[in-house]
Amino acid sequence: MLQVQGVFKSYATAQGPLAVLRGADLQLGQNESLALMGESGSGKSTLLHLVAGLDQVDKGSIEIAGQRLDQMNEAQLANWRRTEIGLVFQQFNLIGSLKVEDNLAFQARLAGRYLPEWQAELVERLGLSALLKRYPEQLSGGQQQRVAIGRALASRPGLLLADEPTGNLDENTSDEVLQLLLDLLADSPTSLLMVTHSPRVAARLDRQAVLHLGRLAAEGDR
Amino acid sequence: MPVLFWTLKALLSHWRRHPVQFFSVLTGLWLATSLLTGVQALNSQARESYAKASQLIGGEPQKVLVAPNGANYSQALFVSLRRAGWPVSPALRGRITLKNLPEQRLTLLGIEPVSLPSNTALAGQSLDTAQIVDFFTPPGSTWISPQTMQALGLHEGEQPLSESGQALPQLHAQADMAPGLLLMDIGFAQQLLNQSGQISRMILPADFAENTPALPDDLKGELVIRKSGEDNDLGRLTESFHLNLDALGFLSFVVGLFIVHAAIGLALEQRRGLLRNLRACGVSARGLIGSLIIELGVLALLGGIAGVISGYWLASVLLPDVAASLRGLYGAEVAGHLNLSIWWWLSGLGVALFGAFLAGASSLLRAARLPLLALANAQAWHETHARWLKRQGWIAGISALIALLAALFGNSLALGFVLMASLLLSAALGLPVLLNALLNALLGKSRSVLGQWFLADCRQQLPALSLALMALLLAMAANIGAGSMTSGFRQTFSHWLEQRLSAELYINPQNSAQAAPLQKWLSEQPLTSAVLPNWQVSLQLHGWPAELYGVIDSPHYRQHWPLLDSASGDPWGQLAKDDTLMLSEQLARRLKVAVGDEVKLPAPDGDWQLRVVGIYADYGNPKGHMLVNAEHLLEHWPQLTPNRFNLRIDPHAIPQLLRVLHNKFTIDDNRIVDQIQLKAWSRQVFERTFAVTAALNSLTLMVAGVALFISLLTQSQSRLGQLAPLWALGVTRRQLMLLNLAQTWLLAVLTLVLAIPLGLLLAWCLDAVINVQAFGWRLPLQVFPAQLLSLMLLAILATLLASAWPLYRLYRTRPADLLRTFANES
């Protein structure tokens, strides 16, 4: 499903170029879940952004379902994100001016993949039925993250990328949201790549990988 | 397509949740479009009226035969020319007032339809035989424009009475008639104007006029060939008047665009998260910018429609004042009702679209250029803003340099406007840089903790408020500039009027035959202390109309005719003795002559060379004005008779003199004008001319107030983050409100203080550059402290009003809202 090979990425800073990724490698199979861990600045989020097509590699390749991301142009990458990728952020990043129901359907509609039955099932399973007419600011953190997960899965993407999805939630809510996410993924062919600091969260995914100084330092199974 | 639709839906949903921002963008576009299209409506209405007036007969300006001094002449000349084979057609032009409508003076044009060149269209129509017969068969026919008929409250077929009680021929509305004009058969016109046997011009057919033979010997000197409207080319004469209106409209447009710029910038900043979301969800950068452009276009259309409608309203409110000014200054009649083409409406919408994209371009550019992952990063946005400020400083410097170069080397009206525009641009763009430096300097001197916070926080608010402050600076400077110029002009004009209109009574003889007996009789009257006759010749100098006056040598002129510049010794003595002349300031500038230079005048017997011995002010006169000694004038134009007598007389004796005059001579009342009447009329024209300026200036200040209000309101929400820590540290909400008020006032007062020198500089530009280039006269720069103070107070009041509602909202903020600020921090 996902093949990351020898990826390098650096950013220009006032003090000169800062190398964040220095030959990172990673593999992820279909319907598999992988927790990406590492200390701050190890390059976890950068790798996630590159896989999402939000940024371009300096060197190396990223291949997803047989397609090379590093060879796509801006428009192709946008189309790629719209149809093949679901993104969940730590800060939820919902559209504040749209109601919950519109937020949920947003990406699926953009991708032309809006399925009312699937949407209804997501609403039901995420426990959002009573909240559909509300705006994001009227929801708690856990509720907002559930909406973000629903939005990411509504278009049935091949790959779900989550950047610290429970980082802003308390322990109980975090467990609850994570369980919902894993339950939903269990019934779909979607793979999950999640960046997390929490070993407890990482332990619930199929595999764990640790990045250190921009390279894969360790890997293990549940 | 679904991508565009859902992207637009997400973008537009922002406005539903932020109606104030939506209102501010629309208000900016609305006000900007409204003021500019309003001014354009006024100008296009006036220009259409001029075109109709000059193309009334034959669809284009005709060549005509007129007397050199523009006076009426005997119909016998028409008969003798016809006998000599000239295919001329007589016409008589005059002014008439209708009974019960003394305020409305109309132009009456009498024509002779039978002798008009064949196939000549009248007001766009070719007359058939029945219409020609209707014209001269009693009760006759008076053509009038529908707007004028409506404005006078008259109806089709009606026969209104003239002031002297004579009935006009039946009224018939004709769409292409010029406003304020009555067209009828010359026979009726002669009776109504009390000009029996007199005509004012003869129309020449276009093909004949191309190769006109020489005039018969007995008519040489009595008649000259002119192009109809040449002596009164309204389009050219009024050009500067309209250009000034355009400039004011443009200034208001720019101030309005500042609001749009501020609101769009803030809206984009607030939607950083949304933009990132959309990009993350798979909307391409190009698709996103395209959607933002469509959104801006829709907003521009909405604001534009509102602006064009209110521009129409504004123009119809200001039209009476503009029409009165044009009538008073140039004798131009402008329709009292707006009649605008579809192109005006469409161009108004075009202006709104252009303005919106101009105002939103930098925000769109910033959104397009910021990297995707940095979109949500406030710091990135602020860094871009800081770079933008630096660039702004550079542009301000370059603008100031352009202004300096235009001031040093400019010698045209266009460069005058370049000077003013670059001066304003430089000041506006330099304002945030200057305020930043001022606050930095104050910060360095502040010792108290709260004082340091106060100044640092004030500086932090600058990016969000700078555009509104720029709008305030521009509006205030424009008000100070135009106010100082108007007040200075009023004072100079009144002083000049008092000196120049010193004769108590002005009498114009009914015709040339009456001039000599009238002069003799007036000289014999014991009630008059002096009779000053004037001889007048209308000339064309360098393509501009000018009037040459012959005056006698009298101590009156020495005492009451102030000279701006004169030859050494006794200039009036030189005028009496030698071939010399004095001329108006504007004519001197147009001819580029000074005292001592030679001027050639076209006389019937060849060029007449005269030396300039004096230059005088002649405010408000669009035509050139010259004085020569009457005896010298009559050597070149021997047929001339006096066309006006200025009388020095005890004002109390005027009624008695007029009673005797009316018993002795037949003279219309409108040919007798007393000094009080003339001064009142001149002042009225002056005030109405500047009423439009004052109205547009007040509106500009109002627009700036709205800009400040919108900026304060928009940022009042984001202010909670800065104010909550102070509240947590024990500052009460009331204190927070007062601190916030003081910050707004500090910025506003600093801006207003900077506006004073800018406004005075602007006044200097208007007095010494724009007035000189546009009208030909230079005014002394005068400062009116009371006016400055009242304008400052008005602007501070506007600031108070603008900050009242956002402050009230802050005061009403619940502690829970302030707490949420901390809860949201992560």
mmCIF file of N, CA and C in Angstrom, chain B residues 755-823:
data_model
loop_
_atom_site.group_PDB
_atom_site.id
_atom_site.type_symbol
_atom_site.label_atom_id
_atom_site.label_comp_id
_atom_site.label_asym_id
_atom_site.label_seq_id
_atom_site.Cartn_x
_atom_site.Cartn_y
_atom_site.Cartn_z
ATOM 1 N N ALA B 755 -2.309 64.727 10.078
ATOM 2 C CA ALA B 755 -3.182 65.163 8.968
ATOM 3 C C ALA B 755 -3.135 66.681 8.785
ATOM 4 N N ILE B 756 -2.818 67.424 9.854
ATOM 5 C CA ILE B 756 -2.837 68.897 9.740
ATOM 6 C C ILE B 756 -1.781 69.405 8.752
ATOM 7 N N PRO B 757 -0.489 69.037 8.942
ATOM 8 C CA PRO B 757 0.479 69.523 7.930
ATOM 9 C C PRO B 757 0.175 68.985 6.538
ATOM 10 N N LEU B 758 -0.312 67.730 6.477
ATOM 11 C CA LEU B 758 -0.632 67.165 5.167
ATOM 12 C C LEU B 758 -1.775 67.959 4.516
ATOM 13 N N GLY B 759 -2.787 68.283 5.324
ATOM 14 C CA GLY B 759 -3.934 69.038 4.817
ATOM 15 C C GLY B 759 -3.518 70.419 4.333
ATOM 16 N N LEU B 760 -2.608 71.055 5.091
ATOM 17 C CA LEU B 760 -2.149 72.398 4.687
ATOM 18 C C LEU B 760 -1.309 72.332 3.404
ATOM 19 N N LEU B 761 -0.550 71.245 3.294
ATOM 20 C CA LEU B 761 0.233 71.031 2.071
ATOM 21 C C LEU B 761 -0.720 70.847 0.878
ATOM 22 N N LEU B 762 -1.786 70.124 1.157
ATOM 23 C CA LEU B 762 -2.806 69.893 0.131
ATOM 24 C C LEU B 762 -3.470 71.219 -0.263
ATOM 25 N N ALA B 763 -3.741 72.054 0.756
ATOM 26 C CA ALA B 763 -4.346 73.360 0.489
ATOM 27 C C ALA B 763 -3.418 74.195 -0.390
ATOM 28 N N TRP B 764 -2.116 74.115 -0.092
ATOM 29 C CA TRP B 764 -1.147 74.837 -0.921
ATOM 30 C C TRP B 764 -1.195 74.323 -2.367
ATOM 31 N N CYS B 765 -1.273 72.971 -2.511
ATOM 32 C CA CYS B 765 -1.363 72.383 -3.865
ATOM 33 C C CYS B 765 -2.589 72.914 -4.594
ATOM 34 N N LEU B 766 -3.718 72.986 -3.862
ATOM 35 C CA LEU B 766 -4.956 73.460 -4.490
ATOM 36 C C LEU B 766 -4.843 74.940 -4.853
ATOM 37 N N ASP B 767 -4.287 75.735 -3.929
ATOM 38 C CA ASP B 767 -4.190 77.185 -4.134
ATOM 39 C C ASP B 767 -3.180 77.553 -5.217
ATOM 40 N N ALA B 768 -2.007 76.912 -5.131
ATOM 41 C CA ALA B 768 -0.888 77.375 -5.956
ATOM 42 C C ALA B 768 -0.632 76.508 -7.184
ATOM 43 N N VAL B 769 -1.209 75.317 -7.229
ATOM 44 C CA VAL B 769 -0.949 74.451 -8.388
ATOM 45 C C VAL B 769 -2.244 74.137 -9.144
ATOM 46 N N ILE B 770 -3.188 73.496 -8.465
ATOM 47 C CA ILE B 770 -4.410 73.048 -9.157
ATOM 48 C C ILE B 770 -5.230 74.242 -9.661
ATOM 49 N N ASN B 771 -5.450 75.242 -8.793
ATOM 50 C CA ASN B 771 -6.222 76.411 -9.210
ATOM 51 C C ASN B 771 -5.553 77.145 -10.365
ATOM 52 N N VAL B 772 -4.241 77.240 -10.276
ATOM 53 C CA VAL B 772 -3.488 77.953 -11.321
ATOM 54 C C VAL B 772 -3.630 77.213 -12.647
ATOM 55 N N GLN B 773 -3.450 75.875 -12.594
ATOM 56 C CA GLN B 773 -3.507 75.099 -13.833
ATOM 57 C C GLN B 773 -4.931 74.968 -14.365
ATOM 58 N N ALA B 774 -5.897 74.812 -13.442
ATOM 59 C CA ALA B 774 -7.271 74.565 -13.879
ATOM 60 C C ALA B 774 -7.994 75.853 -14.261
ATOM 61 N N PHE B 775 -7.837 76.892 -13.440
ATOM 62 C CA PHE B 775 -8.625 78.112 -13.664
ATOM 63 C C PHE B 775 -7.762 79.329 -14.002
ATOM 64 N N GLY B 776 -6.483 79.240 -13.678
ATOM 65 C CA GLY B 776 -5.592 80.336 -14.059
ATOM 66 C C GLY B 776 -5.345 81.345 -12.961
ATOM 67 N N TRP B 777 -5.935 81.156 -11.778
ATOM 68 C CA TRP B 777 -5.646 82.132 -10.728
ATOM 69 C C TRP B 777 -5.013 81.435 -9.519
ATOM 70 N N ARG B 778 -4.119 82.161 -8.883
ATOM 71 C CA ARG B 778 -3.417 81.645 -7.711
ATOM 72 C C ARG B 778 -3.971 82.346 -6.485
ATOM 73 N N LEU B 779 -4.185 81.565 -5.432
ATOM 74 C CA LEU B 779 -4.730 82.137 -4.203
ATOM 75 C C LEU B 779 -3.672 82.096 -3.121
ATOM 76 N N PRO B 780 -3.681 83.088 -2.215
ATOM 77 C CA PRO B 780 -2.715 83.020 -1.111
ATOM 78 C C PRO B 780 -3.127 81.923 -0.128
ATOM 79 N N LEU B 781 -2.143 81.197 0.412
ATOM 80 C CA LEU B 781 -2.449 80.140 1.385
ATOM 81 C C LEU B 781 -2.831 80.794 2.705
ATOM 82 N N GLN B 782 -3.997 80.449 3.199
ATOM 83 C CA GLN B 782 -4.442 81.021 4.475
ATOM 84 C C GLN B 782 -4.794 79.886 5.430
ATOM 85 N N VAL B 783 -4.438 80.069 6.683
ATOM 86 C CA VAL B 783 -4.724 79.050 7.694
ATOM 87 C C VAL B 783 -5.825 79.576 8.609
ATOM 88 N N PHE B 784 -6.815 78.732 8.857
ATOM 89 C CA PHE B 784 -7.938 79.130 9.707
ATOM 90 C C PHE B 784 -7.951 78.220 10.943
ATOM 91 N N PRO B 785 -7.319 78.663 12.046
ATOM 92 C CA PRO B 785 -7.193 77.782 13.226
ATOM 93 C C PRO B 785 -8.531 77.289 13.754
ATOM 94 N N ALA B 786 -9.547 78.156 13.737
ATOM 95 C CA ALA B 786 -10.857 77.731 14.272
ATOM 96 C C ALA B 786 -11.433 76.604 13.420
ATOM 97 N N GLN B 787 -11.233 76.698 12.118
ATOM 98 C CA GLN B 787 -11.735 75.655 11.224
ATOM 99 C C GLN B 787 -10.987 74.336 11.472
ATOM 100 N N LEU B 788 -9.667 74.442 11.660
ATOM 101 C CA LEU B 788 -8.866 73.247 11.935
ATOM 102 C C LEU B 788 -9.329 72.581 13.222
ATOM 103 N N LEU B 789 -9.568 73.427 14.232
ATOM 104 C CA LEU B 789 -9.987 72.902 15.529
ATOM 105 C C LEU B 789 -11.345 72.204 15.418
ATOM 106 N N SER B 790 -12.268 72.827 14.692
ATOM 107 C CA SER B 790 -13.596 72.215 14.592
ATOM 108 C C SER B 790 -13.526 70.910 13.798
ATOM 109 N N LEU B 791 -12.654 70.873 12.772
ATOM 110 C CA LEU B 791 -12.498 69.630 12.006
ATOM 111 C C LEU B 791 -11.887 68.529 12.875
ATOM 112 N N MET B 792 -10.913 68.924 13.708
ATOM 113 C CA MET B 792 -10.277 67.956 14.617
ATOM 114 C C MET B 792 -11.315 67.388 15.573
ATOM 115 N N LEU B 793 -12.130 68.289 16.122
ATOM 116 C CA LEU B 793 -13.154 67.842 17.070
ATOM 117 C C LEU B 793 -14.142 66.908 16.390
ATOM 118 N N LEU B 794 -14.483 67.249 15.152
ATOM 119 C CA LEU B 794 -15.415 66.408 14.390
ATOM 120 C C LEU B 794 -14.817 65.015 14.167
ATOM 121 N N ALA B 795 -13.523 65.000 13.803
ATOM 122 C CA ALA B 795 -12.862 63.716 13.548
ATOM 123 C C ALA B 795 -12.741 62.908 14.837
ATOM 124 N N ILE B 796 -12.473 63.593 15.961
ATOM 125 C CA ILE B 796 -12.370 62.875 17.244
ATOM 126 C C ILE B 796 -13.742 62.330 17.624
ATOM 127 N N LEU B 797 -14.771 63.102 17.335
ATOM 128 C CA LEU B 797 -16.137 62.632 17.609
ATOM 129 C C LEU B 797 -16.439 61.396 16.761
ATOM 130 N N ALA B 798 -16.015 61.451 15.478
ATOM 131 C CA ALA B 798 -16.222 60.302 14.592
ATOM 132 C C ALA B 798 -15.483 59.085 15.139
ATOM 133 N N THR B 799 -14.270 59.306 15.674
ATOM 134 C CA THR B 799 -13.489 58.210 16.260
ATOM 135 C C THR B 799 -14.213 57.649 17.481
ATOM 136 N N LEU B 800 -14.755 58.560 18.288
ATOM 137 C CA LEU B 800 -15.481 58.124 19.484
ATOM 138 C C LEU B 800 -16.682 57.271 19.093
ATOM 139 N N LEU B 801 -17.419 57.746 18.091
ATOM 140 C CA LEU B 801 -18.588 56.995 17.636
ATOM 141 C C LEU B 801 -18.178 55.634 17.078
ATOM 142 N N ALA B 802 -17.066 55.652 16.312
ATOM 143 C CA ALA B 802 -16.611 54.404 15.700
ATOM 144 C C ALA B 802 -16.164 53.392 16.749
ATOM 145 N N SER B 803 -15.608 53.893 17.864
ATOM 146 C CA SER B 803 -15.087 52.952 18.870
ATOM 147 C C SER B 803 -16.133 52.614 19.931
ATOM 148 N N ALA B 804 -17.267 53.317 19.936
ATOM 149 C CA ALA B 804 -18.249 53.129 21.013
ATOM 150 C C ALA B 804 -18.810 51.708 21.058
ATOM 151 N N TRP B 805 -19.266 51.206 19.931
ATOM 152 C CA TRP B 805 -19.928 49.900 19.926
ATOM 153 C C TRP B 805 -18.950 48.756 20.231
ATOM 154 N N PRO B 806 -17.750 48.735 19.566
ATOM 155 C CA PRO B 806 -16.797 47.683 19.933
ATOM 156 C C PRO B 806 -16.422 47.734 21.415
ATOM 157 N N LEU B 807 -16.291 48.941 21.969
ATOM 158 C CA LEU B 807 -15.929 49.061 23.384
ATOM 159 C C LEU B 807 -17.073 48.577 24.277
ATOM 160 N N TYR B 808 -18.280 48.906 23.854
ATOM 161 C CA TYR B 808 -19.440 48.466 24.636
ATOM 162 C C TYR B 808 -19.483 46.934 24.669
ATOM 163 N N ARG B 809 -19.176 46.331 23.513
ATOM 164 C CA ARG B 809 -19.163 44.865 23.448
ATOM 165 C C ARG B 809 -18.087 44.301 24.371
ATOM 166 N N LEU B 810 -16.955 44.985 24.406
ATOM 167 C CA LEU B 810 -15.873 44.534 25.286
ATOM 168 C C LEU B 810 -16.307 44.643 26.740
ATOM 169 N N TYR B 811 -16.965 45.762 27.042
ATOM 170 C CA TYR B 811 -17.414 45.991 28.416
ATOM 171 C C TYR B 811 -18.405 44.925 28.838
ATOM 172 N N ARG B 812 -19.235 44.479 27.872
ATOM 173 C CA ARG B 812 -20.267 43.486 28.174
ATOM 174 C C ARG B 812 -19.715 42.066 28.125
ATOM 175 N N THR B 813 -18.422 41.895 27.778
ATOM 176 C CA THR B 813 -17.848 40.549 27.707
ATOM 177 C C THR B 813 -17.947 39.877 29.075
ATOM 178 N N ARG B 814 -18.470 38.637 29.053
ATOM 179 C CA ARG B 814 -18.633 37.935 30.337
ATOM 180 C C ARG B 814 -17.296 37.336 30.763
ATOM 181 N N PRO B 815 -17.096 37.167 32.056
ATOM 182 C CA PRO B 815 -15.862 36.525 32.521
ATOM 183 C C PRO B 815 -15.658 35.168 31.851
ATOM 184 N N ALA B 816 -16.770 34.473 31.571
ATOM 185 C CA ALA B 816 -16.655 33.146 30.953
ATOM 186 C C ALA B 816 -15.962 33.237 29.591
ATOM 187 N N ASP B 817 -16.233 34.341 28.853
ATOM 188 C CA ASP B 817 -15.601 34.505 27.532
ATOM 189 C C ASP B 817 -14.103 34.724 27.689
ATOM 190 N N LEU B 818 -13.756 35.484 28.719
ATOM 191 C CA LEU B 818 -12.331 35.735 28.962
ATOM 192 C C LEU B 818 -11.630 34.446 29.390
ATOM 193 N N LEU B 819 -12.332 33.626 30.194
ATOM 194 C CA LEU B 819 -11.752 32.349 30.631
ATOM 195 C C LEU B 819 -11.533 31.418 29.452
ATOM 196 N N ARG B 820 -12.501 31.461 28.512
ATOM 197 C CA ARG B 820 -12.408 30.573 27.361
ATOM 198 C C ARG B 820 -11.121 30.865 26.565
ATOM 199 N N THR B 821 -10.678 32.103 26.619
ATOM 200 C CA THR B 821 -9.447 32.461 25.924
ATOM 201 C C THR B 821 -8.290 31.592 26.405
ATOM 202 N N PHE B 822 -8.280 31.373 27.734
ATOM 203 C CA PHE B 822 -7.201 30.525 28.288
ATOM 204 C C PHE B 822 -7.447 29.070 27.941
ATOM 205 N N ALA B 823 -8.725 28.628 28.009
ATOM 206 C CA ALA B 823 -9.054 27.234 27.735
ATOM 207 C C ALA B 823 -8.675 26.850 26.316
#
